[in-house]
Coordinates of C-alpha atoms in Angstrom, one line a residue:
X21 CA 9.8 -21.7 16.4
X22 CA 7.1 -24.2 16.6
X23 CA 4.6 -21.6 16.5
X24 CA 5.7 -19.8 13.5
X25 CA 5.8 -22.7 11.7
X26 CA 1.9 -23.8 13.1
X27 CA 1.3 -20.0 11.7
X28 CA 2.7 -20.5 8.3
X29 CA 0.9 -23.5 7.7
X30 CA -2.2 -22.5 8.6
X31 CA -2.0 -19.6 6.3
X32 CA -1.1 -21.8 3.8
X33 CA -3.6 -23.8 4.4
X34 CA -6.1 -20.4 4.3
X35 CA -4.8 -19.4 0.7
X36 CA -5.2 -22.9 -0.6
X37 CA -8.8 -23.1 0.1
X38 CA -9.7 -19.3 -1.0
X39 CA -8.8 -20.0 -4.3
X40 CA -12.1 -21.1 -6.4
X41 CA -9.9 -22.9 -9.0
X42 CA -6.5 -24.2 -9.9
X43 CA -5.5 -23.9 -6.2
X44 CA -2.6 -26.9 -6.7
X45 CA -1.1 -24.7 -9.5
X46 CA -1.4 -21.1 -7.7
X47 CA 0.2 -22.3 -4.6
X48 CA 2.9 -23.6 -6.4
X49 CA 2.8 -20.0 -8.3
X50 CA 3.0 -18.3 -5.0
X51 CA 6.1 -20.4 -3.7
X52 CA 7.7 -19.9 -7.2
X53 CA 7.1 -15.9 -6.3
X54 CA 8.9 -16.2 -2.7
X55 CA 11.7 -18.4 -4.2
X56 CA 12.3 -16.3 -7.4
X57 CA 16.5 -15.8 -7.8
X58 CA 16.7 -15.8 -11.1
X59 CA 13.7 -15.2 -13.6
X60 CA 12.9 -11.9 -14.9
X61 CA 9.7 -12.6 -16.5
X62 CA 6.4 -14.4 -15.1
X63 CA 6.5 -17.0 -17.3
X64 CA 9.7 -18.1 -16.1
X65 CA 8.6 -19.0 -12.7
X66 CA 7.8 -22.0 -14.2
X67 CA 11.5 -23.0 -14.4
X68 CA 11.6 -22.9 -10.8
X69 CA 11.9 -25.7 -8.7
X70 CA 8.8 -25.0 -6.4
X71 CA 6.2 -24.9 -9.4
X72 CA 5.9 -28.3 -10.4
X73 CA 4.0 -28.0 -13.7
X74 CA 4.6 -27.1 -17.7
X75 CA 4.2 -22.8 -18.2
X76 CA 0.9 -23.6 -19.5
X77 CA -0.6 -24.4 -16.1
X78 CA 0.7 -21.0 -15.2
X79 CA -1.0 -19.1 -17.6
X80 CA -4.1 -21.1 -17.0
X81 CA -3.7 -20.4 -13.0
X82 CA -3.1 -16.9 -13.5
X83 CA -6.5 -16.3 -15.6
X84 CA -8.6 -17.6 -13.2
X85 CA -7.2 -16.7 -9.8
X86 CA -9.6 -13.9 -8.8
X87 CA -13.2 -13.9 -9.6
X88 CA -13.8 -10.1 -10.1
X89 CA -16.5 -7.8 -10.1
X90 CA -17.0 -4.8 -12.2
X91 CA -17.6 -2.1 -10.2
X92 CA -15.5 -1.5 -8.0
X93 CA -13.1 -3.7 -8.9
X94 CA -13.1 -6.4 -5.8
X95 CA -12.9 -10.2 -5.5
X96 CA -13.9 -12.1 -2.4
X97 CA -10.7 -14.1 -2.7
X98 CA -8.4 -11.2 -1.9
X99 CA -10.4 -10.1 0.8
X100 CA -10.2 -13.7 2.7
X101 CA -6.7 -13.8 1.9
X102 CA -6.3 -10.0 3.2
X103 CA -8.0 -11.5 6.2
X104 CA -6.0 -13.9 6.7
X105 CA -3.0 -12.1 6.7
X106 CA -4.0 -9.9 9.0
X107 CA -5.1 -12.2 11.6
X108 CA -1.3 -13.5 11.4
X109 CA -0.5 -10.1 12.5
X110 CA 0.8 -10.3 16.6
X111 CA -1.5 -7.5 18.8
X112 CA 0.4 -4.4 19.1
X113 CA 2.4 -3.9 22.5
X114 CA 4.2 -1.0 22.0
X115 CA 1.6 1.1 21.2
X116 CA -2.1 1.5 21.9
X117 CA -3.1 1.1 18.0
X118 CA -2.2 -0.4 14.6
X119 CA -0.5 1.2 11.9
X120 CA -1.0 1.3 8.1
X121 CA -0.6 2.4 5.1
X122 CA -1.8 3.3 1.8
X123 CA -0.2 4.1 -1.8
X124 CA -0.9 4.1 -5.3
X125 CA 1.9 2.7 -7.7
X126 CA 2.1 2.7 -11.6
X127 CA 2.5 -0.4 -13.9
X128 CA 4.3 1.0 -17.2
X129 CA 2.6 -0.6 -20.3
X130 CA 3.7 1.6 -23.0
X131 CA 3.6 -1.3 -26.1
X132 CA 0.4 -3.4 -24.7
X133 CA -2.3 -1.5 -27.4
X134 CA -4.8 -4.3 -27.1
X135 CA -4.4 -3.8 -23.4
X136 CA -7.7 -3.0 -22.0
X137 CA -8.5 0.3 -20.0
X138 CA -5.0 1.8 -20.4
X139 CA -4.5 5.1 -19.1
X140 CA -2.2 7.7 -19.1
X141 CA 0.0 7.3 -15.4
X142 CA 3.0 8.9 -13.6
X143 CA 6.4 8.0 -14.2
X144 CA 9.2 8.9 -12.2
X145 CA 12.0 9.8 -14.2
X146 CA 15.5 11.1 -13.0
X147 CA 15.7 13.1 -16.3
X148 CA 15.1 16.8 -16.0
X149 CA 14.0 17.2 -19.5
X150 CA 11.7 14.5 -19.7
X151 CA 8.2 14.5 -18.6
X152 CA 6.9 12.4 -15.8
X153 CA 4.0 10.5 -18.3
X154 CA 3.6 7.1 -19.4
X155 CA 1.2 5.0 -20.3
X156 CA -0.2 1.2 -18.0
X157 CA -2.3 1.0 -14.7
X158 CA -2.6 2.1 -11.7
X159 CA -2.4 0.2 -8.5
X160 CA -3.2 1.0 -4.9
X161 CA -2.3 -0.8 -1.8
X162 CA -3.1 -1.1 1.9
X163 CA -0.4 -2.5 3.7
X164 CA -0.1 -3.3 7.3
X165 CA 3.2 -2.5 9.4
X166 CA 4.1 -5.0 12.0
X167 CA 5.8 -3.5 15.3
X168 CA 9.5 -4.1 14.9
X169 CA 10.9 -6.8 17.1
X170 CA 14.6 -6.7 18.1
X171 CA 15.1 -10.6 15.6
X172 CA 13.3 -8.7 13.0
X173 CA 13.9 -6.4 10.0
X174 CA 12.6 -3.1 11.0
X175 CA 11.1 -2.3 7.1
X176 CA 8.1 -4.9 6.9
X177 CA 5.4 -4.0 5.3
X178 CA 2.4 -6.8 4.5
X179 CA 0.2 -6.0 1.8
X180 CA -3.3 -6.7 3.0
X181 CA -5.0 -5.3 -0.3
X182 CA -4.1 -4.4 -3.5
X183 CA -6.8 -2.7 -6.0
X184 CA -6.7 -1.6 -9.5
X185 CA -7.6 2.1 -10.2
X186 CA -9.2 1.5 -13.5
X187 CA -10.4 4.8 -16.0
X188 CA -14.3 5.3 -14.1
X189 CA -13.2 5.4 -10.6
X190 CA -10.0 7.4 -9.0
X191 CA -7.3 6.9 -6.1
X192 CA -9.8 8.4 -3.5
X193 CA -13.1 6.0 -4.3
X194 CA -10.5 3.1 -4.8
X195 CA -9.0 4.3 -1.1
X196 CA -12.2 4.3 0.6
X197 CA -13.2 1.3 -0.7
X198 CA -10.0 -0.9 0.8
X199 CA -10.1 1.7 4.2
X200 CA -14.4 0.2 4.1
X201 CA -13.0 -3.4 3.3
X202 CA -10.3 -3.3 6.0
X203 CA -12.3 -1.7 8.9
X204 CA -14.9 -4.5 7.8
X205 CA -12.4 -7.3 8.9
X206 CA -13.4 -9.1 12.8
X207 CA -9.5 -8.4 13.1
X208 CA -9.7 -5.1 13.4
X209 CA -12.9 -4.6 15.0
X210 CA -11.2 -5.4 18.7
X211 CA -9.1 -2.1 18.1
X212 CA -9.5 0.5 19.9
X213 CA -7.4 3.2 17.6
X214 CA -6.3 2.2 13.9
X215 CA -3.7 4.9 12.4
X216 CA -3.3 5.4 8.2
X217 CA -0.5 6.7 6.8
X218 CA -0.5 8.5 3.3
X219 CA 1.3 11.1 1.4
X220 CA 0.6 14.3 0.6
X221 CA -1.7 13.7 -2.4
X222 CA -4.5 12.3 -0.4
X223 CA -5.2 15.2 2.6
X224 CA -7.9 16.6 0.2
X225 CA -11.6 17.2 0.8
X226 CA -13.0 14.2 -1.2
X227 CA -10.1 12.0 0.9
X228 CA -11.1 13.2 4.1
X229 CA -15.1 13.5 4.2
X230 CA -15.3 10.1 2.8
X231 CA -13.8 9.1 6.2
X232 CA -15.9 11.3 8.7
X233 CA -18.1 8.3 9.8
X234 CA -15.1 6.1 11.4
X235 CA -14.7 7.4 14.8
X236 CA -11.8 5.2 15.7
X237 CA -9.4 5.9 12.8
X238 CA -7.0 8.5 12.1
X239 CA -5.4 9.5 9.1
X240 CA -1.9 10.8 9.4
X241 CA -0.6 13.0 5.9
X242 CA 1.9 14.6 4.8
X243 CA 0.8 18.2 3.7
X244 CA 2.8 20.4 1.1
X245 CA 4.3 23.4 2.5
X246 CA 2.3 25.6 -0.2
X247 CA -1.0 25.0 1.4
X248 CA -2.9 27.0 3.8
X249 CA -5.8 26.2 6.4
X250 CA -7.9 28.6 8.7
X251 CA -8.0 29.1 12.3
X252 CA -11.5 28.8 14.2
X253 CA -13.8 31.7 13.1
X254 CA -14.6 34.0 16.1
X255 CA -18.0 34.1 17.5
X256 CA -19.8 37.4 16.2
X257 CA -23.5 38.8 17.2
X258 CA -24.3 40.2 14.0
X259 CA -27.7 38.9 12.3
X260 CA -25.8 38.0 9.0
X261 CA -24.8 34.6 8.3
X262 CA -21.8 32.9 10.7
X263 CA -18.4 32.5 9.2
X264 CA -17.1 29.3 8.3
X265 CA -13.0 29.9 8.9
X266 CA -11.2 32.2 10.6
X267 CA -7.7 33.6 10.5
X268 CA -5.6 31.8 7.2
X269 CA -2.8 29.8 8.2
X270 CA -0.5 29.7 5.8
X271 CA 1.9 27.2 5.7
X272 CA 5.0 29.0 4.0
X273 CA 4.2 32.2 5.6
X274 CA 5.5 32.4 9.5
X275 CA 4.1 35.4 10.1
X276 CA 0.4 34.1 9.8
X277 CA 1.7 31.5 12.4
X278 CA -0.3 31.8 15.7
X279 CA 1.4 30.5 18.8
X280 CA 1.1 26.3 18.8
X281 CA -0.8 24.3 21.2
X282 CA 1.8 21.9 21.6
X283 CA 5.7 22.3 21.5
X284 CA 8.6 20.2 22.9
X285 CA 11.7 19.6 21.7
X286 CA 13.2 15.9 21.5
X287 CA 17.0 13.9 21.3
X288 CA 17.2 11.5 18.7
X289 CA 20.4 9.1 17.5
X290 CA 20.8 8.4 13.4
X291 CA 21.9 4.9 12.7
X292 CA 25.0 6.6 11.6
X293 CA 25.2 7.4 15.4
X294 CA 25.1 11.3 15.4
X295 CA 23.0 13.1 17.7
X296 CA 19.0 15.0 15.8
X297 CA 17.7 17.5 17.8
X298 CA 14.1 18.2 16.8
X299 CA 11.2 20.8 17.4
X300 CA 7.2 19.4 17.3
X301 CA 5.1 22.1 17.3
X302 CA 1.3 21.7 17.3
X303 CA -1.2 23.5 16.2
X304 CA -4.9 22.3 16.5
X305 CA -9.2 22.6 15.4
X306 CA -7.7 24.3 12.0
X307 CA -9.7 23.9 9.0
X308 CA -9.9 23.4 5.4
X309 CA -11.8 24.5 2.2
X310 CA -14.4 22.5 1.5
X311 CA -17.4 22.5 -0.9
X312 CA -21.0 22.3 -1.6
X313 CA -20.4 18.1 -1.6
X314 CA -17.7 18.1 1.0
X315 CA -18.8 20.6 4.0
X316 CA -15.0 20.8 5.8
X317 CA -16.0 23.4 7.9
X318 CA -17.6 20.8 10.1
X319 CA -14.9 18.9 10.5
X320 CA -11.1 20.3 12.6
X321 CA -7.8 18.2 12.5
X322 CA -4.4 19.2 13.5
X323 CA -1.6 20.6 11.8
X324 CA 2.0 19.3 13.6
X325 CA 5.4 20.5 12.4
X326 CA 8.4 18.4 12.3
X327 CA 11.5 21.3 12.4
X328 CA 14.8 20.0 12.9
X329 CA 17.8 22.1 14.9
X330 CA 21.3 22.4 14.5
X331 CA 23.5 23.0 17.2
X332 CA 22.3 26.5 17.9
X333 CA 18.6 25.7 18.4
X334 CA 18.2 27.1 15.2
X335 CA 16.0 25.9 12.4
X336 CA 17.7 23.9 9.7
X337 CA 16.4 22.6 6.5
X338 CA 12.7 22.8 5.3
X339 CA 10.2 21.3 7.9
X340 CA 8.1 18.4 7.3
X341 CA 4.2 19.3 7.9
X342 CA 1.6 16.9 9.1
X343 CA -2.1 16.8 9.1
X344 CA -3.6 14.5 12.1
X345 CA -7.6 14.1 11.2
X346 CA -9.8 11.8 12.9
X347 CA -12.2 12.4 15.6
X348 CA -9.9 10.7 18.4
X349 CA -6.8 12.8 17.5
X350 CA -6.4 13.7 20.8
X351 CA -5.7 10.5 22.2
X352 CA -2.4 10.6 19.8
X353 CA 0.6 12.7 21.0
X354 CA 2.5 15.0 18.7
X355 CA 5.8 12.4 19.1
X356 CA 3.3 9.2 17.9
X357 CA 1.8 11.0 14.9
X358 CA 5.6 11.8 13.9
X359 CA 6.8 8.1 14.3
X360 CA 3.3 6.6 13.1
X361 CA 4.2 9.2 9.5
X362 CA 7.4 7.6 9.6
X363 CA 6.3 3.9 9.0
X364 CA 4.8 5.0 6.0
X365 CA 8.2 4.6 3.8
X366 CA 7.9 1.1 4.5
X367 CA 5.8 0.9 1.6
X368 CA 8.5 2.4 -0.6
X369 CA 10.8 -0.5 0.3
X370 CA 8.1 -2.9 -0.5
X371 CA 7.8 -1.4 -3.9
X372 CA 11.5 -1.4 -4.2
X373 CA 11.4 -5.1 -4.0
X374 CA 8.5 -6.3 -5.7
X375 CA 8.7 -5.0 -8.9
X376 CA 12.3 -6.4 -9.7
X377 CA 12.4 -9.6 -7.5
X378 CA 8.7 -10.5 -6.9
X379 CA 7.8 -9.4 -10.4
X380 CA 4.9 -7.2 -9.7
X381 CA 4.8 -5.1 -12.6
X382 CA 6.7 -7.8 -15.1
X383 CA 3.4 -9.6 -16.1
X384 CA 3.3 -8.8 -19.8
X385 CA -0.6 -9.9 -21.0
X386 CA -3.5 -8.5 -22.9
X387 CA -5.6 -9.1 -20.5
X388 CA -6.3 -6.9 -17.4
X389 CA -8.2 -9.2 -15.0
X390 CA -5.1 -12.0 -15.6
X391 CA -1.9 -8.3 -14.8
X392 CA -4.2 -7.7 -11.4
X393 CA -4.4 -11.4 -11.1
X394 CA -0.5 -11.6 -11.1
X395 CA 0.1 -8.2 -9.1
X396 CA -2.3 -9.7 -6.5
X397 CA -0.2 -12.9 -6.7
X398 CA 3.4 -11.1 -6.3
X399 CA 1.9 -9.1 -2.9
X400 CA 0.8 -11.9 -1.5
X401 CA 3.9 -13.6 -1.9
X402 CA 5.8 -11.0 -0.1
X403 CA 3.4 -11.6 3.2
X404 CA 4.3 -15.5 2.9
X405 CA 8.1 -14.2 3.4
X406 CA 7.3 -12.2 6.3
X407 CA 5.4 -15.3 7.9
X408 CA 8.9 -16.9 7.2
X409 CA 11.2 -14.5 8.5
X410 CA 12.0 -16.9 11.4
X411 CA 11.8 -20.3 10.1
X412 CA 13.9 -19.8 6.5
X413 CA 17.8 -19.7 7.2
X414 CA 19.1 -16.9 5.3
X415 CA 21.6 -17.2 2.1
X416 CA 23.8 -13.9 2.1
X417 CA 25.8 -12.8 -0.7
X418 CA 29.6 -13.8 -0.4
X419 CA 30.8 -9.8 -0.1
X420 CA 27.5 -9.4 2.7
X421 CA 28.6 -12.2 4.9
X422 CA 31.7 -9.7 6.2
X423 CA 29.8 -6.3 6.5
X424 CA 30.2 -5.0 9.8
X425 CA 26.7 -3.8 10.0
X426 CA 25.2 -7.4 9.1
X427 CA 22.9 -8.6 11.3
X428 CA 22.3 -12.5 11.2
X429 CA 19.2 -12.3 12.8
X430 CA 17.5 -9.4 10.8
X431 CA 17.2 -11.2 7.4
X432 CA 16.0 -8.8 4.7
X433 CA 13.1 -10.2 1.9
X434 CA 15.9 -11.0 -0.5
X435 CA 18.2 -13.0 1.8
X436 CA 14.9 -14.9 2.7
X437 CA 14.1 -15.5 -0.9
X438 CA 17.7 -17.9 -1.5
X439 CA 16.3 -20.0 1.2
X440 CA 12.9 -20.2 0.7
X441 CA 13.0 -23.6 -2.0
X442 CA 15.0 -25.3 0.2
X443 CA 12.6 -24.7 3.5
X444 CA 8.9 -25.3 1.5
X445 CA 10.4 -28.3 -0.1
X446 CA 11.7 -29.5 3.7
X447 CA 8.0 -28.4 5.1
X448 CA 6.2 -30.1 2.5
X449 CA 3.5 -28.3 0.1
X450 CA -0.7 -28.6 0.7
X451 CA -0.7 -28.7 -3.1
X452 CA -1.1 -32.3 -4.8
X453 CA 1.5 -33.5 -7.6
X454 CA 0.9 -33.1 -11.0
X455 CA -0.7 -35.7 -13.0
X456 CA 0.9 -37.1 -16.2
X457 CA -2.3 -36.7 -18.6
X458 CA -0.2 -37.9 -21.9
X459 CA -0.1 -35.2 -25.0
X460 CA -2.6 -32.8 -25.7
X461 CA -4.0 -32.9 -29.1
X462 CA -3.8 -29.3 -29.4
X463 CA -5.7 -26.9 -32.1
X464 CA -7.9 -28.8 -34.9
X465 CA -5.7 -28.6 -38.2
X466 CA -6.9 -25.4 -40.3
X467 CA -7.8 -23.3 -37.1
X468 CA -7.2 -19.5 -37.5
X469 CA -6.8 -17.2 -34.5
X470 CA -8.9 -13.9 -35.0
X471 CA -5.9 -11.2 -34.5
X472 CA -6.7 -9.3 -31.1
X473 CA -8.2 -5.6 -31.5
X474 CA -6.4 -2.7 -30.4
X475 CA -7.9 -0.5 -27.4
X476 CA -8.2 2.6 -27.4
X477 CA -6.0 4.9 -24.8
X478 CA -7.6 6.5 -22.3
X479 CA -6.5 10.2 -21.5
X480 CA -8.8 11.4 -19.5
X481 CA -11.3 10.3 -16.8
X482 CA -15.0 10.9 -17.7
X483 CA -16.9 13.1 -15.6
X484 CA -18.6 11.9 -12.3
X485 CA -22.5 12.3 -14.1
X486 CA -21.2 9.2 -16.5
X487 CA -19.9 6.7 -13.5
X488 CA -22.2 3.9 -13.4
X489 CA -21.1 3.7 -9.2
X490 CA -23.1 7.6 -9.0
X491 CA -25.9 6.6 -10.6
X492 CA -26.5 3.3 -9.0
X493 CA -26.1 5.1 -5.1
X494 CA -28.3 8.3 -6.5
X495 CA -31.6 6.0 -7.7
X496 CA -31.0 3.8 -4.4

């Protein structure tokens, strides 16, 4: 216990000196994020009990968090702080190699018109007849999954980076530049094997050649079941020019199947208890289309296919198709690649959390550096609960106390975030006391405020010839 508690500290300790200015206030912010019960906006955060200040030392604290640059959106505080929680993270035991993974996530800002930069975004929607559109930001994160300890909840997922995707970039340049930042870290420079897990909208030539030059990562997608790849060309003596692909492979199509590398069948138990039977077959050096920019004949992956059984040995339901790519797949077996895929949905119950209890999308501004500045705020206050998992003593509901399921060791985020006041104010804060400075003056009488101008939506990216980023690498 003593240990956690020297490892809280001095990441508190880390966080409170990366922060250029306003540190006393943002570390009261970022406890006021872990110990949120009740607000449902940001500025009522300052209301709690852990942020010791009037809401105007919020606002102030949140516009000048993050000094950012322009292109590509980075600040050298996140990446300290990204540091730092990752050096909290314990060496993997179980396996040979650290997982991660990576996701883009929407912030909805349909009514902020003198919003800066806003773009057209996906929505998820449970209505057929509506159409998946809205209007905000885009977000992606890199998270880090911890191995799950036996004390532990098994769905952590610590947000090690969290980018905006802003109108001249994309998801793919904003990915490779948090997969550059990570593998930059002296953390991760000791491992031997890092894994990334993503879904099935980055396994695309511009994803995957931008990741050639790492030798000891591996990405591990989800593929949809509508795509096809192609076998290894075979070797021919004729003077024309060699082929690039062989046989298609197509996906949906069985009969275009050759026979897999790799098969074994494996017994696995539900937490319901019922017994899955499941088939891995393995196909690998298959290949992709590429282009005249991304050459993908060049580089082979793997394709593995996740088939579940029924009692019969019979297939049963649609199987679940994976892409392995990364120079040391081979070092990864066929049942790691399946379970390393797996710890991707850890992200989705981060997401599930954040946006309605750590406010991560509630942050309703005009300006875009001070949203990122808050999103930023809200993920790292989620990693400060995970560094707390064992020290805060846990405040179920009244109707959870009695389920027969309930763990009281495996304390979820939000049973964590009852107790949180009471343990920071117990452990003390690195953050000084307010000061009483008396009563601002506050605006000159007769002082007008110049109405804010609306900005103009954007619907469409520009193309690649007017990104400042491709000019800049092409006269270098």
């Amino acid at each position: 216990m003593s240990d956690h508690l020297e490892t809280l500290r001095q990441f508190r300790q880390a966080i409170y000196e990366s922060f250029p200015y306003r540190r006393d206030s943002l570390l009261d912010l970022l406890d006021a994020f872990s110990s949120n019960e009740r607000a449902r906006s940001t500025v009522e955060l300052s209301l709690n009990s852990c942020f010791r200040r009037q809401y105007s030392a919020l606002y102030k604290a949140l516009g000048q968090a993050y000094v950012e640059s322009d292109y590509p959106v980075c600040s050298l505080e996140a990446y300290q702080q990204g540091a730092a929680l990752l050096d909290t993270l314990p060496p993997p035991t179980q396996q040979p190699y650290r997982v991660f993974g990576l996701d883009e996530t929407p912030n909805e800002r349909l009514y902020a018109r003198c919003l800066s930069d806003r773009q057209t975004i996906h929505r998820s929607t449970p209505v057929a007849a509506q159409r998946p559109v809205s209007e905000g930001h885009n977000y992606s994160v890199l998270a880090a999954f911890p191995e799950v300890e036996a004390a532990d909840w098994s769905q952590w997922a610590v947000p090690l980076n969290v980018a905006r995707v802003s109108s001249l970039s994309n998801a793919i340049e904003v990915a490779h530049h948090q997969i550059a930042q990570l593998l930059s870290y002296p953390q991760t420079a000791n491992d031997r094997l890092k894994v990334l897990s993503v879904d099935s909208r980055y396994p695309t030539p511009a994803f995957l050649h931008g990741l050639r030059d790492y030798p000891d990562l591996l990405v591990i997608a989800r593929v949809r079941r509508n795509r096809s790849f192609y076998a290894q060309p075979v070797p021919d003596s004729s003077p024309t020019r060699p082929r690039w692909y062989g046989r298609r492979f197509k996906l949906n199509d069985d009969a275009t199947w050759p026979p897999p590398t790799q098969q074994q069948t494996l017994n696995g138990t539900q937490r319901n208890g019922q017994t899955l039977t499941y088939r891995l077959s393995r196909w690998t050096n298959l290949l992709m289309r590429g282009t005249r920019d991304y050459p993908m004949h060049r580089y082979p992956f793997d394709v593995l296919c996740c088939q579940r059984l029924n009692a019969n040995s019979q297939p049963q339901g649609a199987p679940l198709w994976l892409l392995i790519w990364g120079q040391s797949r081979q070092h990864l077996s066929s049942v790691q690649g399946q379970h390393a895929y797996a710890q991707r949905f850890r992200l989705e119950h981060f997401f599930g959390f954040a946006k309605p209890h750590l406010l991560l999308t509630a942050f309703q501004t005009c300006h875009t550096s001070h949203e990122i500045n808050a999103v930023r705020l809200a993920a790292l206050a989620y990693g400060q609960l995970w560094l707390a998992r064992h020290l805060v003593k846990a405040f179920p509901l009244p109707w959870q106390r009695y389920l027969p399921t309930a763990n009281p060791q495996q304390h979820t985020p939000r049973q964590l975030q009852r107790g949180f006041a009471a343990f920071i104010h117990q452990m003390g804060s690195v953050a000084t006391p307010p000061k009483t400075r008396g009563i601002s003056p506050g605006r000159p009488k007769g002082t007008r405020l110049r109405p804010r101008s609306p900005c103009p939506l954007v619907k469409f990216h520009p193309s690649q010839k007017l990104c400042p980023c491709k000019d800049s690498q092409k006269s270098a």
